[in-house]
PDB file of C-alpha atoms and ligand atoms in Angstrom:
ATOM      1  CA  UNK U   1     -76.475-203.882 -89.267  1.00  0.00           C
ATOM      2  CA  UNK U   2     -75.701-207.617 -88.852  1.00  0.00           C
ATOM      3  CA  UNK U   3     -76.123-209.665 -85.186  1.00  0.00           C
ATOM      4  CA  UNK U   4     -73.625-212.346 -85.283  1.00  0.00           C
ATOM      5  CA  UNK U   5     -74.320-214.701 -81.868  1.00  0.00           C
ATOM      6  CA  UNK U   6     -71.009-216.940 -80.637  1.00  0.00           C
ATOM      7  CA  UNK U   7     -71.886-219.478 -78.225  1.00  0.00           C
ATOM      8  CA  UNK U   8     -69.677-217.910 -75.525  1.00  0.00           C
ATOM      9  CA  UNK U   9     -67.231-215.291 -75.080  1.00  0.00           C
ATOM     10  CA  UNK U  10     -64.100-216.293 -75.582  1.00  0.00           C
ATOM     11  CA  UNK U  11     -65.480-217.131 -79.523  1.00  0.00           C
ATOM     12  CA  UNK U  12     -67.310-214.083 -80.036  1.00  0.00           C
ATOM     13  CA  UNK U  13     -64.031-212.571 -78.667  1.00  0.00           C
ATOM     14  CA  UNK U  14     -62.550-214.885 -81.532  1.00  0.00           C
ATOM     15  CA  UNK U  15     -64.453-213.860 -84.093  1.00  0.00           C
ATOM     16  CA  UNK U  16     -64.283-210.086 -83.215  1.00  0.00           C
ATOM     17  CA  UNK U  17     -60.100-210.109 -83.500  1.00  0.00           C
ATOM     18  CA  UNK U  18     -59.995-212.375 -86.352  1.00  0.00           C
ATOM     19  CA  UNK U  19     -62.133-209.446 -88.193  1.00  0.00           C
ATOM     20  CA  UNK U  20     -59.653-207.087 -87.354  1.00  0.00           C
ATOM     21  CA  UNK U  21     -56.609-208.776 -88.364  1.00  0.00           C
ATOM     22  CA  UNK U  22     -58.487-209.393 -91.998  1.00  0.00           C
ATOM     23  CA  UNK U  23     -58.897-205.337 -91.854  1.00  0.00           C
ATOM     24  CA  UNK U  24     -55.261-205.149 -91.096  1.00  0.00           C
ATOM     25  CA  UNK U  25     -54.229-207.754 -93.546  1.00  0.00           C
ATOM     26  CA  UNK U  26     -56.263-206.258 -96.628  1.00  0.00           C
ATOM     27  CA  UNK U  27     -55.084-202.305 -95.292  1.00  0.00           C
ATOM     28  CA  UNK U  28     -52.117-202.485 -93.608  1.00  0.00           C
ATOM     29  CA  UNK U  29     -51.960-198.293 -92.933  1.00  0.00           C
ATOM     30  CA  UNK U  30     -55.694-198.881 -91.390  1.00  0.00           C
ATOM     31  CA  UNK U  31     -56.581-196.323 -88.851  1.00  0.00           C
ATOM     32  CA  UNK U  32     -58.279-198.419 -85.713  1.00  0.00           C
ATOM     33  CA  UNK U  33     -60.419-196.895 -83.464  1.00  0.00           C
ATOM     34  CA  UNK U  34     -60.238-199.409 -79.622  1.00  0.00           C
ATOM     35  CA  UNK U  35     -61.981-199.508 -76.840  1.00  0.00           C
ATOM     36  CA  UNK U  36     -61.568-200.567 -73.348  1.00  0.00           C
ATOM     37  CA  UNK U  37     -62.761-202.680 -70.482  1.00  0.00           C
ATOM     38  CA  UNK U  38     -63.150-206.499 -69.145  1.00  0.00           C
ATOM     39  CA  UNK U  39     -64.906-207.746 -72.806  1.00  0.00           C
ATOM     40  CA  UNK U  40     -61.949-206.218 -74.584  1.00  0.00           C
ATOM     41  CA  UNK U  41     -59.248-208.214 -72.812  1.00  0.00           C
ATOM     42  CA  UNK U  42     -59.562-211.212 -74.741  1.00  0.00           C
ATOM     43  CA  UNK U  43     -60.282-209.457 -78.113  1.00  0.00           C
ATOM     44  CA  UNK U  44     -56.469-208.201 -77.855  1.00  0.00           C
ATOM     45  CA  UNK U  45     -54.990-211.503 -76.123  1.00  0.00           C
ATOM     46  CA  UNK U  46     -56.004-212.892 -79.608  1.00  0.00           C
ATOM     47  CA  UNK U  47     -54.928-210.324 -81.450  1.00  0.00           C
ATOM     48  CA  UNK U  48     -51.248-210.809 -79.580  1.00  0.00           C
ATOM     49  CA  UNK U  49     -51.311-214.044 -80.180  1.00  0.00           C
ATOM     50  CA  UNK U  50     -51.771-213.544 -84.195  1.00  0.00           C
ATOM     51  CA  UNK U  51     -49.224-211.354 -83.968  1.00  0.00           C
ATOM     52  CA  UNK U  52     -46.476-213.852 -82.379  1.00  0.00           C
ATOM     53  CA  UNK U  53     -47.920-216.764 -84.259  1.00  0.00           C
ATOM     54  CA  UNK U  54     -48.571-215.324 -87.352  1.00  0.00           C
ATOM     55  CA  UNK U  55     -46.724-212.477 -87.986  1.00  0.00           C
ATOM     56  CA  UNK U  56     -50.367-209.736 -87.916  1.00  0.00           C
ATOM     57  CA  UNK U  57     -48.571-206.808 -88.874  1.00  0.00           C
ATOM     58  CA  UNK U  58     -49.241-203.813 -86.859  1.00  0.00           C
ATOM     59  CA  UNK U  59     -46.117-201.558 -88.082  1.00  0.00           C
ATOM     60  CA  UNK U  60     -48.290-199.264 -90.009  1.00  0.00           C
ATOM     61  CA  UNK U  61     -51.574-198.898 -88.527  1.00  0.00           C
ATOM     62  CA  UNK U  62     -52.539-195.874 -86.242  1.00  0.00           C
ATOM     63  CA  UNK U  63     -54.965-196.567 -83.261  1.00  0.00           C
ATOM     64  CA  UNK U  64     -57.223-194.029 -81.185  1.00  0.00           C
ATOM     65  CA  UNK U  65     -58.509-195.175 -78.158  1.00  0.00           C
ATOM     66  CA  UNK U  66     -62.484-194.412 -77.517  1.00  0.00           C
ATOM     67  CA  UNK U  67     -62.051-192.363 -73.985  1.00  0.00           C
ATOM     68  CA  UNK U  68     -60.261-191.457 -71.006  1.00  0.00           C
ATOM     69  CA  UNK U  69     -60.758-190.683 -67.175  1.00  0.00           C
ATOM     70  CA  UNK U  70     -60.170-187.265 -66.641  1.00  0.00           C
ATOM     71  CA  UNK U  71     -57.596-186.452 -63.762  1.00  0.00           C
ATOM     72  CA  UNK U  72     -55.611-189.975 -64.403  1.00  0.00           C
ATOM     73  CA  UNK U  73     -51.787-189.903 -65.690  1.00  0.00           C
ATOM     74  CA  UNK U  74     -50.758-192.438 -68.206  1.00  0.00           C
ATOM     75  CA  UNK U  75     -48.788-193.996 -65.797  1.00  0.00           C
ATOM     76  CA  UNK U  76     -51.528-194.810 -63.433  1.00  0.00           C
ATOM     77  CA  UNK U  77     -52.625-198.481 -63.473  1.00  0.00           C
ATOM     78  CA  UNK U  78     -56.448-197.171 -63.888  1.00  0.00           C
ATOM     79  CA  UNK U  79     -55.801-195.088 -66.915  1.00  0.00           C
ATOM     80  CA  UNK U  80     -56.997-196.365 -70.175  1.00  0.00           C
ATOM     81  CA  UNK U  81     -53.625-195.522 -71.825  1.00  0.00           C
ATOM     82  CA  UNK U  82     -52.206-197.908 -69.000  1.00  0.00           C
ATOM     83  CA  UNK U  83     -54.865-200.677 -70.113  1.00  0.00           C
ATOM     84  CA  UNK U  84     -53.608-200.312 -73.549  1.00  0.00           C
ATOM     85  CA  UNK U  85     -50.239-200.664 -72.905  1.00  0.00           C
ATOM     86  CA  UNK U  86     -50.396-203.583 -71.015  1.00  0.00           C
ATOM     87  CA  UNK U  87     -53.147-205.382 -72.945  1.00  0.00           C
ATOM     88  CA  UNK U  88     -51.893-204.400 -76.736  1.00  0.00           C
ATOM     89  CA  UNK U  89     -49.591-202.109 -77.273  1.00  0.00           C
ATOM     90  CA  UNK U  90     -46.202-203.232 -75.438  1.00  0.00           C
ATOM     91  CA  UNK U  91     -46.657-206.958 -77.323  1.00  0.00           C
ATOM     92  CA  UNK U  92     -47.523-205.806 -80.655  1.00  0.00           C
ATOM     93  CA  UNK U  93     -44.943-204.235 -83.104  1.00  0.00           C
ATOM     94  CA  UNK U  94     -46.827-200.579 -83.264  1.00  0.00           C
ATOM     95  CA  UNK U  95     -45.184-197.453 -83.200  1.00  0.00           C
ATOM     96  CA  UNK U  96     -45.661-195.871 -79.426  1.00  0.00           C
ATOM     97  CA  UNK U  97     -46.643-192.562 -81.683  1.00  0.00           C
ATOM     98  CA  UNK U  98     -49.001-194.055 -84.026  1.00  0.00           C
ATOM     99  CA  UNK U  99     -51.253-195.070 -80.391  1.00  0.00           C
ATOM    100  CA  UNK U 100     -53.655-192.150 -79.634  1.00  0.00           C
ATOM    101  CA  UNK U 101     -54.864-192.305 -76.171  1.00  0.00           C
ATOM    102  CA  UNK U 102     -57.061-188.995 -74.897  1.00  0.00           C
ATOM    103  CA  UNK U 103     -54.701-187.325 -72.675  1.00  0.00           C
ATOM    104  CA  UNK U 104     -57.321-187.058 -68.734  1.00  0.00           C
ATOM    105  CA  UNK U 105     -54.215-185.378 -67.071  1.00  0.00           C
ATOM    106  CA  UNK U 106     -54.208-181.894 -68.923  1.00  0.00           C
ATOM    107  CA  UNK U 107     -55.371-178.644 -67.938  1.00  0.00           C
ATOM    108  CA  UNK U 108     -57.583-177.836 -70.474  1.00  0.00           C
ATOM    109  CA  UNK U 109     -59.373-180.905 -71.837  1.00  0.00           C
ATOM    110  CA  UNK U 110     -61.660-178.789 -74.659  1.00  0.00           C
ATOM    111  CA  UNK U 111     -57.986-178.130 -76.116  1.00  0.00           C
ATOM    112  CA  UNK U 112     -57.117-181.971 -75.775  1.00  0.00           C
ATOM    113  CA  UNK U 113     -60.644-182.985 -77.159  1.00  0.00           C
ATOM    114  CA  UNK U 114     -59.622-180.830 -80.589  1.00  0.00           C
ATOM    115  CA  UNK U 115     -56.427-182.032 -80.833  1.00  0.00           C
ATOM    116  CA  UNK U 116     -57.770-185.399 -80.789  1.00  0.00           C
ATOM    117  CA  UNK U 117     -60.268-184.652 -83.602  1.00  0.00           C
ATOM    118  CA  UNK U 118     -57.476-182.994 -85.632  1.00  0.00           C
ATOM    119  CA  UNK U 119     -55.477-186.010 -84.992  1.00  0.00           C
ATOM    120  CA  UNK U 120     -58.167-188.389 -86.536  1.00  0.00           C
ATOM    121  CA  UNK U 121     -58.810-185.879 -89.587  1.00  0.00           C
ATOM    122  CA  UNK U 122     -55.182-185.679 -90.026  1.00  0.00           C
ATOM    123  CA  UNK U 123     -54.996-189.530 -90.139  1.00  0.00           C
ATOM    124  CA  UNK U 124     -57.448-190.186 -92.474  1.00  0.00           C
ATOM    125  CA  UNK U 125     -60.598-190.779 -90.475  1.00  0.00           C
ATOM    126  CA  UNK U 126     -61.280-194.294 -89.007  1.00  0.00           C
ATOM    127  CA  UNK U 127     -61.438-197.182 -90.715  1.00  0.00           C
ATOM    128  CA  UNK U 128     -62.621-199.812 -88.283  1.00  0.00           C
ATOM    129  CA  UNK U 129     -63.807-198.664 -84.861  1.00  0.00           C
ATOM    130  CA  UNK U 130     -64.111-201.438 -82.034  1.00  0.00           C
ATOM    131  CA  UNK U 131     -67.235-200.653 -79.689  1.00  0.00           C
ATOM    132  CA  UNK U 132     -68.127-202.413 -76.359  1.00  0.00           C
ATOM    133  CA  UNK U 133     -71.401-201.152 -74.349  1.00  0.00           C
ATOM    134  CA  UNK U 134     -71.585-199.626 -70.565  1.00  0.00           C
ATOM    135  CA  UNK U 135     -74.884-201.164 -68.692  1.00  0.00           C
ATOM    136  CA  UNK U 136     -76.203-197.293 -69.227  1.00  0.00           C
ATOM    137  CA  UNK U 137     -76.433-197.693 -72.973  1.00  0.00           C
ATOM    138  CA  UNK U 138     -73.039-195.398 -73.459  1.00  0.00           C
ATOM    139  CA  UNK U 139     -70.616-196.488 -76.197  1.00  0.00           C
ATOM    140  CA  UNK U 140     -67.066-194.912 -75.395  1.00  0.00           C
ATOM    141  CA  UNK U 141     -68.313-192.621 -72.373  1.00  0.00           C
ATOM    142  CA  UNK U 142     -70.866-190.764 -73.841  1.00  0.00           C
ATOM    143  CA  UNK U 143     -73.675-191.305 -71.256  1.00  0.00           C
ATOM    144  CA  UNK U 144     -77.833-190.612 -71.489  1.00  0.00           C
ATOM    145  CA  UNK U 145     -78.824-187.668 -73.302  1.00  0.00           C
ATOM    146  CA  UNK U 146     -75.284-187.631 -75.253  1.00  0.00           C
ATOM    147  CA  UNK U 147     -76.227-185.540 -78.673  1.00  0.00           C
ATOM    148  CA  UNK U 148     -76.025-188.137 -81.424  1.00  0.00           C
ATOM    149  CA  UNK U 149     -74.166-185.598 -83.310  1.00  0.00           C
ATOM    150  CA  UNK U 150     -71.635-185.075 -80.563  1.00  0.00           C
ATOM    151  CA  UNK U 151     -68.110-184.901 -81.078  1.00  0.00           C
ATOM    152  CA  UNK U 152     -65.081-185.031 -78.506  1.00  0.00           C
ATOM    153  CA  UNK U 153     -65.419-183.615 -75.291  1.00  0.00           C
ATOM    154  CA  UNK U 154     -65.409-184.077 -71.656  1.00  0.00           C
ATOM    155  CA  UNK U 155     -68.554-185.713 -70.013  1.00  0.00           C
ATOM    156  CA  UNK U 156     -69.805-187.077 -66.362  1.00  0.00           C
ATOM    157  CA  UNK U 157     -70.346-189.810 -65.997  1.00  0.00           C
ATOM    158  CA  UNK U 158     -73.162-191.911 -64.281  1.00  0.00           C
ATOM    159  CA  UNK U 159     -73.424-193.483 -60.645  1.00  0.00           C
ATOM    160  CA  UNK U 160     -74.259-196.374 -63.051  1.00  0.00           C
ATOM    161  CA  UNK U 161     -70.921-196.408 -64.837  1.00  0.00           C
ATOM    162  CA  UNK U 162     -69.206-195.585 -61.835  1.00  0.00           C
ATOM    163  CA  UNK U 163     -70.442-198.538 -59.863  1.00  0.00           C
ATOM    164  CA  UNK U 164     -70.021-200.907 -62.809  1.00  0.00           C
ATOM    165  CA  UNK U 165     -65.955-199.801 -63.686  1.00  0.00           C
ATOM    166  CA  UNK U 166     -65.895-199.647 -59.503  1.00  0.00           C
ATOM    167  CA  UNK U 167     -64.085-203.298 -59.546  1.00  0.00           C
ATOM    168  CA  UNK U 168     -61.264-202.006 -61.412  1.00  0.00           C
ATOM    169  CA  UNK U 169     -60.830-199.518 -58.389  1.00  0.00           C
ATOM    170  CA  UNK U 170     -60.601-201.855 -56.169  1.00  0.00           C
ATOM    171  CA  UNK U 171     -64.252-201.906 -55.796  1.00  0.00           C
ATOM    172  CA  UNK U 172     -64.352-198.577 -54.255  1.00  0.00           C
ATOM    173  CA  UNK U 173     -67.126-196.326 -56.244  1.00  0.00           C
ATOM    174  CA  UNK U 174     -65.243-193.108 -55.294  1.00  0.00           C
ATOM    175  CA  UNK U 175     -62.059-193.610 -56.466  1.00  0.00           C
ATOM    176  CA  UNK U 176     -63.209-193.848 -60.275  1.00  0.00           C
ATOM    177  CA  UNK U 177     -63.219-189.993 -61.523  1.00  0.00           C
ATOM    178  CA  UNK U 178     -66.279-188.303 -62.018  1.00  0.00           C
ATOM    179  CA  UNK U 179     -65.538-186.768 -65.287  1.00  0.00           C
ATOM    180  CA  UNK U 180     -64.091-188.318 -68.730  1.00  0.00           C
ATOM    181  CA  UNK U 181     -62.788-187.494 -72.088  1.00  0.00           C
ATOM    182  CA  UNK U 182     -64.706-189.277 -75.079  1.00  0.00           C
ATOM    183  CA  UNK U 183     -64.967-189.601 -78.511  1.00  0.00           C
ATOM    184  CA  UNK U 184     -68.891-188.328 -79.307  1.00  0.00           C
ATOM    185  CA  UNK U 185     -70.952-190.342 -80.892  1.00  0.00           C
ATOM    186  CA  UNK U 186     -70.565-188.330 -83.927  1.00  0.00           C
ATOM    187  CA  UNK U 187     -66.964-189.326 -84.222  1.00  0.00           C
ATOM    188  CA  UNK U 188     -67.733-192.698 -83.628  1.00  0.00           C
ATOM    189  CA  UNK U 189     -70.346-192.517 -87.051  1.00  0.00           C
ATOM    190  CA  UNK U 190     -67.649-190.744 -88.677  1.00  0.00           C
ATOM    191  CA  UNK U 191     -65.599-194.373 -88.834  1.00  0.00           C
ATOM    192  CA  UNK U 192     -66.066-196.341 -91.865  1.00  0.00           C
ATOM    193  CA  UNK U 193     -67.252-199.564 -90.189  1.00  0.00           C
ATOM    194  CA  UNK U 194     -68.077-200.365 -86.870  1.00  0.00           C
ATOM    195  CA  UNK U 195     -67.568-203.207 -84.898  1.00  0.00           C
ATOM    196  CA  UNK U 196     -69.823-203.583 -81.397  1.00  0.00           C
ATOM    197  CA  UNK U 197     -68.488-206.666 -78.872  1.00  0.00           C
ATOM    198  CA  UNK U 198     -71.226-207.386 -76.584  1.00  0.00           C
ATOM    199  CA  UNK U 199     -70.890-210.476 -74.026  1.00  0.00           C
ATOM    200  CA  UNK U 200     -72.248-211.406 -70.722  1.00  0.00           C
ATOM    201  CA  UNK U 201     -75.578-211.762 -69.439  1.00  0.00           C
ATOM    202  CA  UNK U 202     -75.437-208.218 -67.384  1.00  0.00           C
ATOM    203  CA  UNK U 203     -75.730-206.625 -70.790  1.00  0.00           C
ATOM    204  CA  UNK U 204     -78.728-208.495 -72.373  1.00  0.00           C
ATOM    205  CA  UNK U 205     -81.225-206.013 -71.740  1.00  0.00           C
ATOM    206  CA  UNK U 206     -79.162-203.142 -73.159  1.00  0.00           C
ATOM    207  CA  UNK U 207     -78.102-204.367 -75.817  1.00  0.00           C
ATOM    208  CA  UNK U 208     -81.886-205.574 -76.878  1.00  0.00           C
ATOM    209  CA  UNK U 209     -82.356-201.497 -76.279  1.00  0.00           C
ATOM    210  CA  UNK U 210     -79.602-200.624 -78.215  1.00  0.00           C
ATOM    211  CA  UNK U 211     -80.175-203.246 -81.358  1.00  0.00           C
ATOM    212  CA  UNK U 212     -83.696-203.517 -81.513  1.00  0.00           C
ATOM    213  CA  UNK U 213     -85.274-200.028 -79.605  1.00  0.00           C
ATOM    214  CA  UNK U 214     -85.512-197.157 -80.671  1.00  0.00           C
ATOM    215  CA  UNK U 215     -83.027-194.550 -81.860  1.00  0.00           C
ATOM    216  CA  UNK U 216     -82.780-192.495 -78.547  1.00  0.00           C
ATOM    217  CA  UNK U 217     -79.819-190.141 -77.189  1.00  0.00           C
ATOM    218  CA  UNK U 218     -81.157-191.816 -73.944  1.00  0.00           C
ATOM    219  CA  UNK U 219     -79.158-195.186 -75.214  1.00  0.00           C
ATOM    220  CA  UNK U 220     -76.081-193.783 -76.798  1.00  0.00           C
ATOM    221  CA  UNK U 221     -75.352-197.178 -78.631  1.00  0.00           C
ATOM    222  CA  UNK U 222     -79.025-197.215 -80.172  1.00  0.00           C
ATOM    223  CA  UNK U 223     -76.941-194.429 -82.635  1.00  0.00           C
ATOM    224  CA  UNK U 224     -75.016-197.591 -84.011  1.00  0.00           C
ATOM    225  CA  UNK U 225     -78.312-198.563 -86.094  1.00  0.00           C
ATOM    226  CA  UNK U 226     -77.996-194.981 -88.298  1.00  0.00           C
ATOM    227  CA  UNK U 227     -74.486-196.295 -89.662  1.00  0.00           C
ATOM    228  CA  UNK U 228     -74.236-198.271 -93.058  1.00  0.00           C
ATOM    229  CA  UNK U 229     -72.117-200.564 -91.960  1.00  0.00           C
ATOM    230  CA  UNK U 230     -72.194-201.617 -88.086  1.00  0.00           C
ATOM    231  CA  UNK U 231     -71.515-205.755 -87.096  1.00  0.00           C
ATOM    232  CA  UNK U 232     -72.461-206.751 -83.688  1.00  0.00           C
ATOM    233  CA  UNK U 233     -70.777-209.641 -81.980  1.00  0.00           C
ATOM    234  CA  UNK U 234     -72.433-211.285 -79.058  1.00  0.00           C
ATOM    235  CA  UNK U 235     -72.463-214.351 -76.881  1.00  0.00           C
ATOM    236  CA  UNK U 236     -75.366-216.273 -75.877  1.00  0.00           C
ATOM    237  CA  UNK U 237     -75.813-215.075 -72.836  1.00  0.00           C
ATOM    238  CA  UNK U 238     -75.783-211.102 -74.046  1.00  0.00           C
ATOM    239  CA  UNK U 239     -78.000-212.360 -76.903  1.00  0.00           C
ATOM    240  CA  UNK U 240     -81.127-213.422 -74.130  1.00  0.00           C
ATOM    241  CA  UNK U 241     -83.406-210.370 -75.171  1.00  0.00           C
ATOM    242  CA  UNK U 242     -83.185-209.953 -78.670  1.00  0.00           C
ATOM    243  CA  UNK U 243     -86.327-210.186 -80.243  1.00  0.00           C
ATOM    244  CA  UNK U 244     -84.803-211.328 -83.754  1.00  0.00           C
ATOM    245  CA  UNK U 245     -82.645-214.245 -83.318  1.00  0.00           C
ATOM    246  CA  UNK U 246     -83.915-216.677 -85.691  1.00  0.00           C
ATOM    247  CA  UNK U 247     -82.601-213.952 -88.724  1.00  0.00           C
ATOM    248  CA  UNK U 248     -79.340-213.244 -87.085  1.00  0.00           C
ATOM    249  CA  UNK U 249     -78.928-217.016 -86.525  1.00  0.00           C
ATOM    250  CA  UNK U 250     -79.811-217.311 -90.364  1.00  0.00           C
ATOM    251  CA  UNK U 251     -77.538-214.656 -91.523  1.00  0.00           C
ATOM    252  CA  UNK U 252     -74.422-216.190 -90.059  1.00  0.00           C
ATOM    253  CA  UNK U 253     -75.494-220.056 -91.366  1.00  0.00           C
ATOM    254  CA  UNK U 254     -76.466-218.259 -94.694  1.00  0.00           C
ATOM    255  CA  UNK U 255     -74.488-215.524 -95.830  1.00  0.00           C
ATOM    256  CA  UNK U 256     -71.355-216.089 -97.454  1.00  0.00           C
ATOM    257  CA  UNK U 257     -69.079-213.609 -95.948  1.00  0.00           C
ATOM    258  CA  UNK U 258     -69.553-215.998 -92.588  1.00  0.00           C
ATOM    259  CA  UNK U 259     -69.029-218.984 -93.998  1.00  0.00           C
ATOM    260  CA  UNK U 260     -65.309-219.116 -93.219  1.00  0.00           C
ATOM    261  CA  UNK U 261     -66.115-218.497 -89.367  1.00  0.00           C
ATOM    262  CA  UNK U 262     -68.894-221.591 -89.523  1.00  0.00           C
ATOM    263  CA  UNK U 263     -67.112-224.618 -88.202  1.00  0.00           C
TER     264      UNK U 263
HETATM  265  C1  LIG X 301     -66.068-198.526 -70.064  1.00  0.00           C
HETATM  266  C2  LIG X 301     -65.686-197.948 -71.400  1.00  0.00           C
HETATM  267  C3  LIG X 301     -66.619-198.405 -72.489  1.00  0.00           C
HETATM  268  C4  LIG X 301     -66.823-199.901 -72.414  1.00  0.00           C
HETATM  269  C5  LIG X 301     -67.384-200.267 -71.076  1.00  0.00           C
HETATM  270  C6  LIG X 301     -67.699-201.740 -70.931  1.00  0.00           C
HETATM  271  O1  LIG X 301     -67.127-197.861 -69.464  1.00  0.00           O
HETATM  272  N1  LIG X 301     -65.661-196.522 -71.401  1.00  0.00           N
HETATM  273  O2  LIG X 301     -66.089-198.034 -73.750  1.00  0.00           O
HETATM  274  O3  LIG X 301     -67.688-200.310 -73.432  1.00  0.00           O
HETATM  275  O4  LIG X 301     -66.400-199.901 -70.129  1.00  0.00           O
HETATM  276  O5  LIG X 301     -66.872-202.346 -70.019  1.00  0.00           O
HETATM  277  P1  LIG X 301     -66.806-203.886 -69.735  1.00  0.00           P
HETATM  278  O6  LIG X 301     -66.319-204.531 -70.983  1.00  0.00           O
HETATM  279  O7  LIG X 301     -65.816-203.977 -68.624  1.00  0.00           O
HETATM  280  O8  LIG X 301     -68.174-204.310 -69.366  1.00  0.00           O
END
C-alpha cells in the first residue's frame, strides 16, 4: 500500500482522476469499478474535463458502480445510478450499456446481487476500482462486521451512515433507505488495483483505523491493507491521524512513479 497526501482536496481529487485516465490511456477496454458520494464529485468533474479537453477516451471501458439503495428507481434524484448519470456518465462518451449500476428497485435483490457478479466475471474482472470511506469504516456499503470474504449482497446499513448520507435527503435521516445493495469486500479484493480517495477532516480518525489498525471486519476498509496493490489518496486534513507521515511524505518526494505529479 502507498499513502500519497495532497495539500487539499481538490488536488488529491487531481491526482486521483489523472491516475485513472493513465489506466484508461494505457487499457483502453479497462473495466472500472466507481464509487459514489460528495469526495467523488470532483474526481469525475476532472475526469469530464479530460475528456472535453483532451479527448480521455471512454468508448471502450465498462464501469460497475460500488452499491445501491435498495427501494430507489434509477430515475430518482437519490439513486446512485442518478448520481452517475449526472456526475459522469451523460458527459463522457461511454456506452449507456457498458455502465453497471446495482439495480435497488427489484424484487429479488439476491438475484440482482448474482447477476452483478456474473456481470463482472463476464467482463473480465476489475481492473481499477475507485474506493471512498463512510465515517463507519465501510468501503462501498459493507458496514461493521461485513465478512472480509463477502461478496454481493444486500446489507443495512448504520444510523451512522444514515445520518452522514442524511444531507443528500434533504437532511432528513428517514428518508435514506434502510437497506442497500453492495459489492462485498471480497469483490472489491477481487479488482486488480485499488484506488482509496480519502479527504476531509471528518474522516481522519477512520482512515488512521483503516491504514494503520488492525485488519478487522469491524472497519471494512482496514481489508484494503491484504491487497497487493492498494494507493491511498488523501488531503491534509484526512491525513491528521496517521501515525506514518514522514514515509508517505518520502515516498511521493522519492519514488519515481510520483515524480511526474511533484510540481
Ligand atoms: C456512501 C457510499 C460510499 C462512500 C461514502 C462516502 O456511503 N456508499 O461508497 O465512500 O458514501 O461519502 P462522502 O464522500 O459523501 O463522504
Amino acid at each position: 500500500m502507498e499513502v500519497i497526501i495532497r495539500p487539499d482536496p481538490q488536488q488529491a481529487a487531481w491526482l486521483t482522476a489523472q491516475l485513472i485516465a493513465r489506466r484508461i490511456q494505457a487499457k483502453p477496454d479497462l473495466v472500472l469499478g466507481l464509487a459514489t458520494g460528495r469526495t467523488m464529485e470532483r474526481v469525475y468533474a476532472e475526469l469530464v474535463i479530460m475528456h472535453r479537453r483532451n479527448g480521455l477516451d471512454f468508448s471502450g471501458c465498462k464501469t460497475f458502480n460500488l452499491d445501491e439503495y435498495i427501494g430507489l428507481t434509477a430515475d430518482d434524484p437519490h439513486s446512485y445510478r442518478y448520481y452517475m448519470n449526472q456526475h459522469l456518465f451523460n458527459h463522457i462518451n461511454i456506452a449507456p450499456g457498458h455502465t453497471y449500476v446495482l439495480n435497488g428497485a427489484v424484487a429479488d435483490v439476491k438475484a440482482e446481487a448474482a447477476r452483478f457478479e456474473a456481470a463482472i466475471h463476464t467482463a473480465g474482472g476489475i481492473d481499477l476500482q475507485l474506493l471512498g470511506i463512510g465515517e463507519s469504516g465501510h468501503i462501498g456499503f459493507n458496514e461493521p462486521l461485513s465478512a472480509i470474504m463477502s461478496r454481493t449482497r444486500d446489507k443495512a446499513l448504520t444510523p451512522a451512515t444514515r445520518r452522514q448520507n442524511a444531507a443528500l435527503f434533504g437532511g432528513d435521516m428517514e428518508r435514506v433507505p434502510k437497506r442497500a445493495l453492495t459489492m462485498g469486500v471480497g469483490t472489491i479484493l477481487d479488482a486488480s488495483e485499488l484506488l482509496l480517495l480519502v479527504t476531509g477532516k471528518s474522516k481522519a480518525d477512520i482512515l488512521a483505523r483503516a491504514v494503520e489498525g488492525p485488519i478487522t471486519a469491524m472497519v471494512s476498509a482496514s481489508a484494503v491493507q491484504l491487497h497487493a496493490s492498494c494507493k491511498v489518496i488523501v488531503d491534509e486534513a484526512a491525513a491528521a491521524c496517521l501515525q506514518g507521515r514522514d514515509y508517505y511524505d518520502w515516498i511521493f518526494a522519492n519514488e519515481p512513479e510520483w515524480a511526474e505529479f511533484r510540481s
